[in-house]
Tab-separated table of C-alpha atoms (C1' of nucleotides) in Angstrom:
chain	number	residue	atom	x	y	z
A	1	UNK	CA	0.000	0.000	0.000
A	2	UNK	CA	1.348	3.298	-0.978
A	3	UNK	CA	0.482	6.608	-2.215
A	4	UNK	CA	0.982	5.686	-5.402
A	5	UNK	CA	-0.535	2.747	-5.549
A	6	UNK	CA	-4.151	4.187	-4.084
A	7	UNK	CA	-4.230	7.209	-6.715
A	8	UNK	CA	-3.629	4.702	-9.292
A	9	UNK	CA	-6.224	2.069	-8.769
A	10	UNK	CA	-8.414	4.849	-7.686
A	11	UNK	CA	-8.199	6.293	-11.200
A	12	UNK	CA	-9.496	2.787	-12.321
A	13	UNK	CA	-11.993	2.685	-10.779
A	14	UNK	CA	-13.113	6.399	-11.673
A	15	UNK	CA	-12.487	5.741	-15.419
A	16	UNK	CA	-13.995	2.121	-16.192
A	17	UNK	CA	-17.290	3.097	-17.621
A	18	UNK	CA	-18.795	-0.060	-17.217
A	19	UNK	CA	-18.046	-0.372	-13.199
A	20	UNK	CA	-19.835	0.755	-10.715
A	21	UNK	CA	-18.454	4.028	-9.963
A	22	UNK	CA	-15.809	4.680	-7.076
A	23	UNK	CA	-16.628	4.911	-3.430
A	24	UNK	CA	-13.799	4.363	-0.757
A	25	UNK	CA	-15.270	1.091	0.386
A	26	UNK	CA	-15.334	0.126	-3.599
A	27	UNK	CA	-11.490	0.955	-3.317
A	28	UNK	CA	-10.465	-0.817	-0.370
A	29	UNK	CA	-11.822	-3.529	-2.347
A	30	UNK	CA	-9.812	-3.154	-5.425
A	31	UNK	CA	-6.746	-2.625	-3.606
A	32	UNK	CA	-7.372	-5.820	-1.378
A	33	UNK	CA	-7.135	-4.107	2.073
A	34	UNK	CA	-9.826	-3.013	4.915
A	35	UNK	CA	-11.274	0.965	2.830
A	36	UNK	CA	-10.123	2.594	6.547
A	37	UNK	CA	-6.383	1.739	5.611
A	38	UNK	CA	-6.697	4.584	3.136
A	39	UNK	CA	-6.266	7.126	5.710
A	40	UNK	CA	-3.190	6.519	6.327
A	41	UNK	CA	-2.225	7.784	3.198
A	42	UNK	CA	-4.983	10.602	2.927
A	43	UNK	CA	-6.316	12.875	5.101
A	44	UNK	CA	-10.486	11.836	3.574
A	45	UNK	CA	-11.952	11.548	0.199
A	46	UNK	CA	-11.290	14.813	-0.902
A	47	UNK	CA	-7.826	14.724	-0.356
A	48	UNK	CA	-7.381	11.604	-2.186
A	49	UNK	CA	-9.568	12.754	-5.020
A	50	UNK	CA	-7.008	16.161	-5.271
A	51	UNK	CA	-4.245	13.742	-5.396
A	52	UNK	CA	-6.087	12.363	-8.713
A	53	UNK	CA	-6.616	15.568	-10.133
A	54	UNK	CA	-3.444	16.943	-9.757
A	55	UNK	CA	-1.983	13.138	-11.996
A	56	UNK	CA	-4.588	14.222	-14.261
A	57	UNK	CA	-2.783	17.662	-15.025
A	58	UNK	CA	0.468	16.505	-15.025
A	59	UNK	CA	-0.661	14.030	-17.525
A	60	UNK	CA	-2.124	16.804	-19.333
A	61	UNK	CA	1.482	18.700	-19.612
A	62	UNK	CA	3.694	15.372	-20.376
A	63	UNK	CA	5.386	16.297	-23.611
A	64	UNK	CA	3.714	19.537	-23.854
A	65	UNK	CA	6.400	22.278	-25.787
A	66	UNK	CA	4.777	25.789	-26.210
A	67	UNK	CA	4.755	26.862	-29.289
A	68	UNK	CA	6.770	30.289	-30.239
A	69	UNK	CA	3.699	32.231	-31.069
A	70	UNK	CA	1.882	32.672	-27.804
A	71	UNK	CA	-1.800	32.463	-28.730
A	72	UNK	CA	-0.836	28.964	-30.252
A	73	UNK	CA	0.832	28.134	-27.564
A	74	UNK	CA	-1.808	29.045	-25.093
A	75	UNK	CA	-4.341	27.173	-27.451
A	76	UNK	CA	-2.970	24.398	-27.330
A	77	UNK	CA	-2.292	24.516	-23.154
A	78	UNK	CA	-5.835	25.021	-22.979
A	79	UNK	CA	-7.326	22.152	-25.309
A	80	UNK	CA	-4.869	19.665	-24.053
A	81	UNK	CA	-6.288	20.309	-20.215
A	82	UNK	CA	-9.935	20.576	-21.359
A	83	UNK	CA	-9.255	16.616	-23.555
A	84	UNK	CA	-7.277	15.304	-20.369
A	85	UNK	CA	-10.713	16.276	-18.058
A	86	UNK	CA	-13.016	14.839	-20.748
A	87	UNK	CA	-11.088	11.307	-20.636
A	88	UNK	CA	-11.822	11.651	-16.698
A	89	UNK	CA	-15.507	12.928	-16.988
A	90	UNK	CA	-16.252	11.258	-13.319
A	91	UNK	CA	-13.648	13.268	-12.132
A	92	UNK	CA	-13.598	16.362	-14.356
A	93	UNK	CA	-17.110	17.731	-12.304
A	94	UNK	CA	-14.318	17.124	-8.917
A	95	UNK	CA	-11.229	18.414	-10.217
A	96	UNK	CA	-12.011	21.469	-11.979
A	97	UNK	CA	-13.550	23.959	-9.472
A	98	UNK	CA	-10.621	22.529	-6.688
A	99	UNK	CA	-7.453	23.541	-6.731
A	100	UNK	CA	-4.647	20.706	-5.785
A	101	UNK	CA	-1.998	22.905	-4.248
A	102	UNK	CA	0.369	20.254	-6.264
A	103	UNK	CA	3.077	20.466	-7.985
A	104	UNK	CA	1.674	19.551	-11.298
A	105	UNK	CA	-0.618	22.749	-10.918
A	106	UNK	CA	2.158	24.765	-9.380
A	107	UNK	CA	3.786	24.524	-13.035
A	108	UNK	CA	0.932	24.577	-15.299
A	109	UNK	CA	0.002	27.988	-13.825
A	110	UNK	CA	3.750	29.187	-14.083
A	111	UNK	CA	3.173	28.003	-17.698
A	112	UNK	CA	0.573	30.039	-18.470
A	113	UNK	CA	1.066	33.003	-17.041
A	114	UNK	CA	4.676	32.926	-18.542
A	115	UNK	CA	2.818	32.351	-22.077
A	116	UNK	CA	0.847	35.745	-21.047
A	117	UNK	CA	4.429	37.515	-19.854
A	118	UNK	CA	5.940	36.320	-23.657
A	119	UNK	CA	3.005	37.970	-25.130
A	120	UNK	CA	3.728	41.382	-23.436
A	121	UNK	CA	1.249	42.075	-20.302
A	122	UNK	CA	2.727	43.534	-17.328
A	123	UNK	CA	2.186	41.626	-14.097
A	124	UNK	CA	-1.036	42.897	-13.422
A	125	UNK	CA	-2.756	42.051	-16.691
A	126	UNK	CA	-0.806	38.722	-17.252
A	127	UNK	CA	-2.248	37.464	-13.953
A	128	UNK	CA	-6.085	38.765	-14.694
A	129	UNK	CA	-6.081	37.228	-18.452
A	130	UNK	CA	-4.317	33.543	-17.490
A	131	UNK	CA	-7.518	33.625	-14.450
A	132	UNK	CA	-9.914	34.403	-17.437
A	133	UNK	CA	-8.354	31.710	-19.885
A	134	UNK	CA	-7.760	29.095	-17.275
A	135	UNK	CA	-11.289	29.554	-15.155
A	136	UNK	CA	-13.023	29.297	-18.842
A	137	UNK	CA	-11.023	25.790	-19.907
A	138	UNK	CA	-12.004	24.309	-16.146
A	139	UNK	CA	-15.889	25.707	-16.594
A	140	UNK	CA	-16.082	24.525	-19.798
A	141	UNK	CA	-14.440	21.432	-19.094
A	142	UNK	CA	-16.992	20.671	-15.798
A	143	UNK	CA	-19.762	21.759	-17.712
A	144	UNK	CA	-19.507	19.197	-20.973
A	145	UNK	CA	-18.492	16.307	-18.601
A	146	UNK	CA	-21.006	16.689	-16.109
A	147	UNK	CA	-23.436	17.495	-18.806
A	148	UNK	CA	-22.643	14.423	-21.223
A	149	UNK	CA	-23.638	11.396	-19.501
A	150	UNK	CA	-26.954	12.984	-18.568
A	151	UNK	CA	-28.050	15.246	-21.441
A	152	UNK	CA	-29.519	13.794	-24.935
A	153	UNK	CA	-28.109	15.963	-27.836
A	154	UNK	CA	-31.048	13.992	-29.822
A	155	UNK	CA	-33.877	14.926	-27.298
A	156	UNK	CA	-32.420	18.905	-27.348
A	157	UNK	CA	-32.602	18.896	-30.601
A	158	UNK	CA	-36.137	17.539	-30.967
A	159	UNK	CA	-37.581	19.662	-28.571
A	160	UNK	CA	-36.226	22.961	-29.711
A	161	UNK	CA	-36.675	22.226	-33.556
A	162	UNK	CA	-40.919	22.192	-32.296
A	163	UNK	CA	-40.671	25.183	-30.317
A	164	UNK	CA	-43.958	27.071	-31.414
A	165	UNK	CA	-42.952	29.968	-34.008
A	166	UNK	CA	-45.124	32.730	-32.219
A	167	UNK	CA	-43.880	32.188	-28.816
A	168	UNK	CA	-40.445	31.851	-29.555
A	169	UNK	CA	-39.008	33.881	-32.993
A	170	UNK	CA	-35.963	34.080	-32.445
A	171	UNK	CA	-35.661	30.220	-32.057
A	172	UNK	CA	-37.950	30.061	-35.357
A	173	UNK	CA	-35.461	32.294	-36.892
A	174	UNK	CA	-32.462	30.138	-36.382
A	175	UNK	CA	-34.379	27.009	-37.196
A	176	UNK	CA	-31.903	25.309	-39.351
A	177	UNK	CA	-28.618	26.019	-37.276
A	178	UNK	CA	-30.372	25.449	-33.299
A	179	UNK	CA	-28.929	21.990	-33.638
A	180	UNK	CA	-25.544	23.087	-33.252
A	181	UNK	CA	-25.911	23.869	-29.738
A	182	UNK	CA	-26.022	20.252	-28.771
A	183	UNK	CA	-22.575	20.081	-29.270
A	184	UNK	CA	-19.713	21.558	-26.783
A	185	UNK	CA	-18.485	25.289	-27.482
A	186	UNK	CA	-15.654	24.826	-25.993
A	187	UNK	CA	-13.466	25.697	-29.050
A	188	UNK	CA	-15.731	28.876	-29.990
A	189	UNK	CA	-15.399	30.386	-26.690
A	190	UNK	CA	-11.990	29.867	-26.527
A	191	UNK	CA	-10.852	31.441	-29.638
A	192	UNK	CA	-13.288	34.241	-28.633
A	193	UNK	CA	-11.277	34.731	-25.650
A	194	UNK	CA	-7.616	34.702	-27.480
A	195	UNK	CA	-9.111	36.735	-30.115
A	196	UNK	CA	-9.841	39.854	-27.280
A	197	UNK	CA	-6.659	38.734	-25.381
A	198	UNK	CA	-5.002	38.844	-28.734
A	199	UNK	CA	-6.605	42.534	-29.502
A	200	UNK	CA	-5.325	43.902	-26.018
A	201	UNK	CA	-1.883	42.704	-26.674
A	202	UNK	CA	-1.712	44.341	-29.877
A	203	UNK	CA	-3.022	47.538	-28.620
A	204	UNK	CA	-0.206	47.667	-25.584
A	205	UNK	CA	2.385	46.064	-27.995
B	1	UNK	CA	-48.226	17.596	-0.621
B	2	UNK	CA	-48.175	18.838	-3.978
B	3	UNK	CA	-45.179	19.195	-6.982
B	4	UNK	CA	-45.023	23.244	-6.062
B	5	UNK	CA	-44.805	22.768	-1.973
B	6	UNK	CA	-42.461	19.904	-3.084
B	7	UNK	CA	-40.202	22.387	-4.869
B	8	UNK	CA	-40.497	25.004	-2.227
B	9	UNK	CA	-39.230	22.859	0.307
B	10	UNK	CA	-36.663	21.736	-1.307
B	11	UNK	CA	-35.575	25.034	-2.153
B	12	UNK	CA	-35.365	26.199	1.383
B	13	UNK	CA	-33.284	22.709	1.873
B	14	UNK	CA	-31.091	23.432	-0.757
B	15	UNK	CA	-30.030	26.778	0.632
B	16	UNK	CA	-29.817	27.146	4.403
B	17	UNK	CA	-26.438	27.633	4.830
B	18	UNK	CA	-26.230	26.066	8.553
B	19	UNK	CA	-28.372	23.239	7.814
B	20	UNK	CA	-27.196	19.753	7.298
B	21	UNK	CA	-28.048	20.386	3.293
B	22	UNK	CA	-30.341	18.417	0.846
B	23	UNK	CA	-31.229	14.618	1.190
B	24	UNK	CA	-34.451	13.020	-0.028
B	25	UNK	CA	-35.420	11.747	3.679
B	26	UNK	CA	-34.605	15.133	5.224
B	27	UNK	CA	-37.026	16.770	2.778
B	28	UNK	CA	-39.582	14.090	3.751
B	29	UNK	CA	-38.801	15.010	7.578
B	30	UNK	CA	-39.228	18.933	6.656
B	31	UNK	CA	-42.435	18.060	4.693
B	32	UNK	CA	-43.659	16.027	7.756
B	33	UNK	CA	-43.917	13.331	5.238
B	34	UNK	CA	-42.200	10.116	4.822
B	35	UNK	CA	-39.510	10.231	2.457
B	36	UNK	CA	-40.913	8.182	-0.358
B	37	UNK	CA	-44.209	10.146	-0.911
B	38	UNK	CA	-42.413	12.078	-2.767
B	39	UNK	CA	-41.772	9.725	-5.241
B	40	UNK	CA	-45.526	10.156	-5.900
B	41	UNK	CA	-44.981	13.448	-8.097
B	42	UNK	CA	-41.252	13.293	-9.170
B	43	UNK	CA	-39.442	10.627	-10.915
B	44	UNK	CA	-36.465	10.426	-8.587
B	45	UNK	CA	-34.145	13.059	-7.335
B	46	UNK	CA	-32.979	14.051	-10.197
B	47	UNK	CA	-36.353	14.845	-11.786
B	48	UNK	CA	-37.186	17.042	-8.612
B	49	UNK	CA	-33.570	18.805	-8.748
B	50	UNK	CA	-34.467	19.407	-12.655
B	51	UNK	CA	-38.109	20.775	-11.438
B	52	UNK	CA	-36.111	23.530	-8.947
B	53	UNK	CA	-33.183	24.444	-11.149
B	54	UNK	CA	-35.973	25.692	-13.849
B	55	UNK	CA	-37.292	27.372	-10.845
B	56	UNK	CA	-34.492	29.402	-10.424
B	57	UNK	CA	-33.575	30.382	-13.980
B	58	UNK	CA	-37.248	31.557	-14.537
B	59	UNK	CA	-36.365	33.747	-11.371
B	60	UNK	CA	-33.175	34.797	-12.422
B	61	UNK	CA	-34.709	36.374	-15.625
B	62	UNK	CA	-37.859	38.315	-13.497
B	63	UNK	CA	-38.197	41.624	-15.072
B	64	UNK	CA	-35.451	41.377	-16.920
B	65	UNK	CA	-35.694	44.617	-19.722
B	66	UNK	CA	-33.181	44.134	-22.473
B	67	UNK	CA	-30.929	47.223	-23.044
B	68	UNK	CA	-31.219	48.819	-26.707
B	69	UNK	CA	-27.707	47.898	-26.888
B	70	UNK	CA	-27.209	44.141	-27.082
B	71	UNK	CA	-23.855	44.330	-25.842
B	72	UNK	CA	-25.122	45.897	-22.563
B	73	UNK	CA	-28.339	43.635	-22.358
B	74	UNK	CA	-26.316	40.414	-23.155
B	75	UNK	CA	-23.994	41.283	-20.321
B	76	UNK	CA	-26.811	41.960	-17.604
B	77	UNK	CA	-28.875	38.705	-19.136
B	78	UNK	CA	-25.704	36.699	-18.230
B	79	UNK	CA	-24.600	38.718	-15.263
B	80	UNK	CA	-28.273	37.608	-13.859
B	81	UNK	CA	-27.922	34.091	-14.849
B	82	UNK	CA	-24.779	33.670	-13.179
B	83	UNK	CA	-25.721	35.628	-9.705
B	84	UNK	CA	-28.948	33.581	-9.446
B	85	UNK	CA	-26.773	30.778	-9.930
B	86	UNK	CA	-24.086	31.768	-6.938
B	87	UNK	CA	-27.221	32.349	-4.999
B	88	UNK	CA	-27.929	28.552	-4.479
B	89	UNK	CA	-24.199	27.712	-5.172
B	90	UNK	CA	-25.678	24.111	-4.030
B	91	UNK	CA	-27.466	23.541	-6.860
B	92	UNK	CA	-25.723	25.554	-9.426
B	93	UNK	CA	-23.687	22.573	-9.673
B	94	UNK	CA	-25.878	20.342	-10.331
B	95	UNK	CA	-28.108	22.789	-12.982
B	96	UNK	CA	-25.532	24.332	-14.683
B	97	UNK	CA	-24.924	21.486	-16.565
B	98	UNK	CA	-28.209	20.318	-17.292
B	99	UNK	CA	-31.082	21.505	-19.724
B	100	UNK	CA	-34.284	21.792	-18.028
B	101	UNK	CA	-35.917	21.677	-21.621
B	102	UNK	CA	-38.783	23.559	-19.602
B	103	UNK	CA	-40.242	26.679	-20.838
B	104	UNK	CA	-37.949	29.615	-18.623
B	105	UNK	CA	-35.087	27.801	-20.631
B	106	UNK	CA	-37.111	28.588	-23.858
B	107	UNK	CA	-37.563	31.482	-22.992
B	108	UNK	CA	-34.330	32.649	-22.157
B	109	UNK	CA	-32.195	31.009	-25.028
B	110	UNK	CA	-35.027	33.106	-27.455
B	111	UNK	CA	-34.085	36.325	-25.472
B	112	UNK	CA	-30.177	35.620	-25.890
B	113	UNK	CA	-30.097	34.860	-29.568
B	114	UNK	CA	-32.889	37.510	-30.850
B	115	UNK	CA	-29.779	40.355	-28.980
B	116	UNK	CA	-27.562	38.096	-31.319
B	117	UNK	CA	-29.688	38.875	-34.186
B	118	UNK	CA	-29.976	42.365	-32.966
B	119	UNK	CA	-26.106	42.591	-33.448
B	120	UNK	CA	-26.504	41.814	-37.200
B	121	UNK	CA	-25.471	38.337	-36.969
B	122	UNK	CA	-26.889	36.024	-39.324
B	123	UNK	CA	-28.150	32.736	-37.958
B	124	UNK	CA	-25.328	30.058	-38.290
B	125	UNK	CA	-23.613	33.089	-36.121
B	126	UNK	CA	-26.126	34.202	-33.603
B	127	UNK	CA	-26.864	30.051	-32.682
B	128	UNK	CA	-22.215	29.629	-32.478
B	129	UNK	CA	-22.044	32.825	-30.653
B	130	UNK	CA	-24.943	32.454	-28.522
B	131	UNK	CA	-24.155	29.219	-27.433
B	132	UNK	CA	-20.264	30.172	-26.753
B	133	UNK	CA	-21.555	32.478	-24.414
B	134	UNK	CA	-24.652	31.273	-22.335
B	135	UNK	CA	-21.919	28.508	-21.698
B	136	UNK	CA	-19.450	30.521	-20.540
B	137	UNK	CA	-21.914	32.195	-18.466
B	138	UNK	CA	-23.140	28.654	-16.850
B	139	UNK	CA	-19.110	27.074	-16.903
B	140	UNK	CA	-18.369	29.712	-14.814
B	141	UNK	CA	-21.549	29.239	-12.607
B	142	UNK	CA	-20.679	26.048	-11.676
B	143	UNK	CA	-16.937	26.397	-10.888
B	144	UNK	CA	-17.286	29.179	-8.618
B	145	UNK	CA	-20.510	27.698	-6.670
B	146	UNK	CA	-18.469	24.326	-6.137
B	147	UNK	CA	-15.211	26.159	-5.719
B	148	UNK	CA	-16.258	28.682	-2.781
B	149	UNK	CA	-17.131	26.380	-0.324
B	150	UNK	CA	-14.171	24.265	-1.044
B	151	UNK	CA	-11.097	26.306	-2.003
B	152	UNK	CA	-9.744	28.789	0.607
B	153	UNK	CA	-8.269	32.263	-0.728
B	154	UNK	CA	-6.229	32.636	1.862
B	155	UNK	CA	-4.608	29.476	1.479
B	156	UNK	CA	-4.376	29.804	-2.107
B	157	UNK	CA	-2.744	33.107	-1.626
B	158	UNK	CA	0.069	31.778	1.052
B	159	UNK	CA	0.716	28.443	-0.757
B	160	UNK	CA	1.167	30.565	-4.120
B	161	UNK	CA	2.981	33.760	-2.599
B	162	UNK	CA	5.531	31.526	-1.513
B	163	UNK	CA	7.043	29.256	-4.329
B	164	UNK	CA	10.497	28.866	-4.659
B	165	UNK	CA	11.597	31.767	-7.459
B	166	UNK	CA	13.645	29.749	-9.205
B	167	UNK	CA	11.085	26.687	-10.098
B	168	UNK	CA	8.481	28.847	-11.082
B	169	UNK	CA	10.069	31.880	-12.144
B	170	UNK	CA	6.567	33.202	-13.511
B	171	UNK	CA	5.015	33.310	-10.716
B	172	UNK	CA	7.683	34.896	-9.158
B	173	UNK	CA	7.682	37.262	-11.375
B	174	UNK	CA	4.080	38.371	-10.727
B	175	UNK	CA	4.138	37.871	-6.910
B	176	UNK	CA	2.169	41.028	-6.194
B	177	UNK	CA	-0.489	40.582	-8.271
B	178	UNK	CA	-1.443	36.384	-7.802
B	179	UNK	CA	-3.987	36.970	-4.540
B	180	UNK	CA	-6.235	38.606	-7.231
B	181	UNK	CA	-6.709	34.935	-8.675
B	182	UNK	CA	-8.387	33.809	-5.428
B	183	UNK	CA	-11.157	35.832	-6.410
B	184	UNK	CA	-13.689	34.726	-9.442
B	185	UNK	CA	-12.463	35.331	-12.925
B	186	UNK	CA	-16.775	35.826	-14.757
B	187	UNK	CA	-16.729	39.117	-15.014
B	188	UNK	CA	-13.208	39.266	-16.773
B	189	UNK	CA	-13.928	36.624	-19.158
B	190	UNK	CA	-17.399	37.875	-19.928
B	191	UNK	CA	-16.175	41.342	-21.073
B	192	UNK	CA	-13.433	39.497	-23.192
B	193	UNK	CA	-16.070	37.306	-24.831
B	194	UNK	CA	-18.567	40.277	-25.340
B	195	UNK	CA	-15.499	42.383	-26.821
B	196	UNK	CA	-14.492	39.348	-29.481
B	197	UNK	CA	-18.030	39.038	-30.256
B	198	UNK	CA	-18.412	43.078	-30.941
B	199	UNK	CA	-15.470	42.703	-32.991
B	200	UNK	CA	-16.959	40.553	-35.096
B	201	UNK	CA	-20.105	41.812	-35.566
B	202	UNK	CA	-18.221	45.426	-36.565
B	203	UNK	CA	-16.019	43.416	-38.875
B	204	UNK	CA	-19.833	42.000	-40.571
B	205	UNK	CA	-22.157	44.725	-40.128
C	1	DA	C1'	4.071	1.179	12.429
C	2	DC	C1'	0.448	-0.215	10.053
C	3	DC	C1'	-3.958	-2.421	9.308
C	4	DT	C1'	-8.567	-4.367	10.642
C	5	DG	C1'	-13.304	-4.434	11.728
C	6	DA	C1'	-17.057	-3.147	14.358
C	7	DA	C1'	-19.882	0.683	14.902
C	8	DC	C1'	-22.212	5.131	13.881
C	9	DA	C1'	-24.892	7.952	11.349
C	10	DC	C1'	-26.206	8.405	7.223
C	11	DC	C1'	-27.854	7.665	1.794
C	12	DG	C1'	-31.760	6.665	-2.609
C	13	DT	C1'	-35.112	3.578	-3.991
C	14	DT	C1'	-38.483	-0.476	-4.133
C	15	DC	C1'	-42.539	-2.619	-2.826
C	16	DA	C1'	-45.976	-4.717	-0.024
C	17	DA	C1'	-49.143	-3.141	3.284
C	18	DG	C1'	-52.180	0.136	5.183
C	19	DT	C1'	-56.035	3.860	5.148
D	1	DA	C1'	-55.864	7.483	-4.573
D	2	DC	C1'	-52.437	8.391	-1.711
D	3	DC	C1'	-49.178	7.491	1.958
D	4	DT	C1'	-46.364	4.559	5.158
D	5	DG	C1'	-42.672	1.812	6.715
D	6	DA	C1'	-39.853	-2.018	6.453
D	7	DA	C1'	-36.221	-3.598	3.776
D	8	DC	C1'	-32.245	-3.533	0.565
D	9	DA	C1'	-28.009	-2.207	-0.804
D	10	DC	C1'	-25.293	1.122	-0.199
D	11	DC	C1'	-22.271	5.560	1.774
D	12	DG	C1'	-17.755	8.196	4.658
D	13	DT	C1'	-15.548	8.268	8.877
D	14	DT	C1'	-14.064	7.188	13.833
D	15	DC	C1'	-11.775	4.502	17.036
D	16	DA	C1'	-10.522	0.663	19.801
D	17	DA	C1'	-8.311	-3.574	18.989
D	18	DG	C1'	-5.137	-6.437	16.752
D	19	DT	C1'	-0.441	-7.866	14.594
DNA sequence: ACCTGAACACCGTTCAAGT
DNA sequence: ACCTGAACACCGTTCAAGT
């Protein structure tokens, strides 16, 4: 038993789609001991589960190089955290409105708000756009996993595509595009926020 | 007993700060019913949660008057959403990422893409753009209700304000300025979003 | 030093029985 | 028609006891 050992079968457990979701008893089972043994290692469940998260965004970073241009760079930081949380959707609702106080977090942010530095914001503003950009990847990322498992894109789509005309025009207007929206906007709203990040740094630049 | 005392209840459950929170049998106990009569006019908990989160977002939108400007009425529509939402930061979680498919969501996605329209987007735009930002708007809903109970500022602030220069040089490098992340990043992102989309509708109209 | 296991105080949901 | 209450299959966590 070890550290290690729990964060790793505990991440099994979280993941297998098919099982029955995790619980600390269900853990203690998988790991062949008495579930109370865990606290030896971890404080409660929520300490355990930050130890997961923070894995989770180291994973995210392994082999991550930034790119010269900044807004690339930053791109790419921001879609390779928001794919690592949907892999973990279980955990992805958990993770992203906590933070670990880890390592692996300790760096991404020194990442990003180094990307912001590179891109020519003093302190001040460096700081206040990385919160923006990071706070929207970790929203966005909660929001599609929590909302996945539970929401029917086929059911949305039905329902809005009847909406009565009179009651609702604006819907009636967009008719033929209103199915989009059962789909993530992750990518949208992230380009949206370079693009305005990308406008203030040319105006100061 | 009836689906409306049901939801008012639950409400009151939901958001008492010092009590022991929501459970099914502790909304029996408050409704001086036994727990599963309520299973007599919701599904399951779920179904009920659904019933009180459409609740809230018909609340949030009470006399709401959309500004002439849609850039000024988008930001109050989602400035409302997301305050409502903080509001009963124990459901937020759980709403955020859900559609209600009830009629104050109608309503209120027909209000946020006819401003859309307003701007002088067509459709395919208003539906991408829309979407990108009612989103936003409910991503960052959820991360700061499950965040604020959770994640302590001042701890944030120490753990942060004291990293070792040379591993994370920057941080370091914006020492005086990292508390202001312990705070919520909405309002920041929302006026970055707004701005991108204003850009493009000047670059269009 | 580390782990076990009984115990405590909870959960949501089903279903037969009551009124 | 509507509600009750026992029962089932779970939870996280504490703490005394074991090795």
């Amino acid at each position: 038993l070890s550290e290690e050992l729990i964060v790793r079968t505990a991440m099994r457990l979280i993941d297998d789609p098919d099982g029955p979701g995790f619980s600390l008893r269900r853990l203690g089972l998988a790991l062949g001991a008495d579930p109370t043994a865990i606290y030896r290692y971890f404080e409660n469940t929520d300490d355990l589960l930050a130890a997961v998260t923070d894995q989770i965004i180291g994973d995210s970073q392994a082999g991550y190089e930034p790119h010269p241009d900044w807004r690339i760079a930053l791109r790419e930081f921001g879609i390779r955290v928001y794919r690592h949380a949907q892999r973990h959707p279980r955990l992805a609702v958990f993770g992203a409105a906590r933070v670990s106080l880890r390592a692996n977090e300790f760096r991404a942010v020194d990442t990003g708000i180094g990307l912001l530095r590179r891109a020519g914001f003093d302190p001040e503003n460096a700081v206040r756009n990385y919160h923006a950009f990071v706070d929207l990847v970790l929203g966005f990322a909660a929001l599609d996993a929590a909302g996945a498992p539970v929401n029917s894109p086929a059911r949305w789509t039905a329902v809005y595509s009847s909406l009565p005309d009179d009651e609702y025009p604006a819907v009636a207007g967009v008719r033929e595009h209103i199915h989009s929206m059962a789909g993530s906007a992750f990518e949208t709203a992230l380009d949206l926020l370079l693009s305005a990040i990308a406008a203030q740094a040319a105006r100061r630049g």
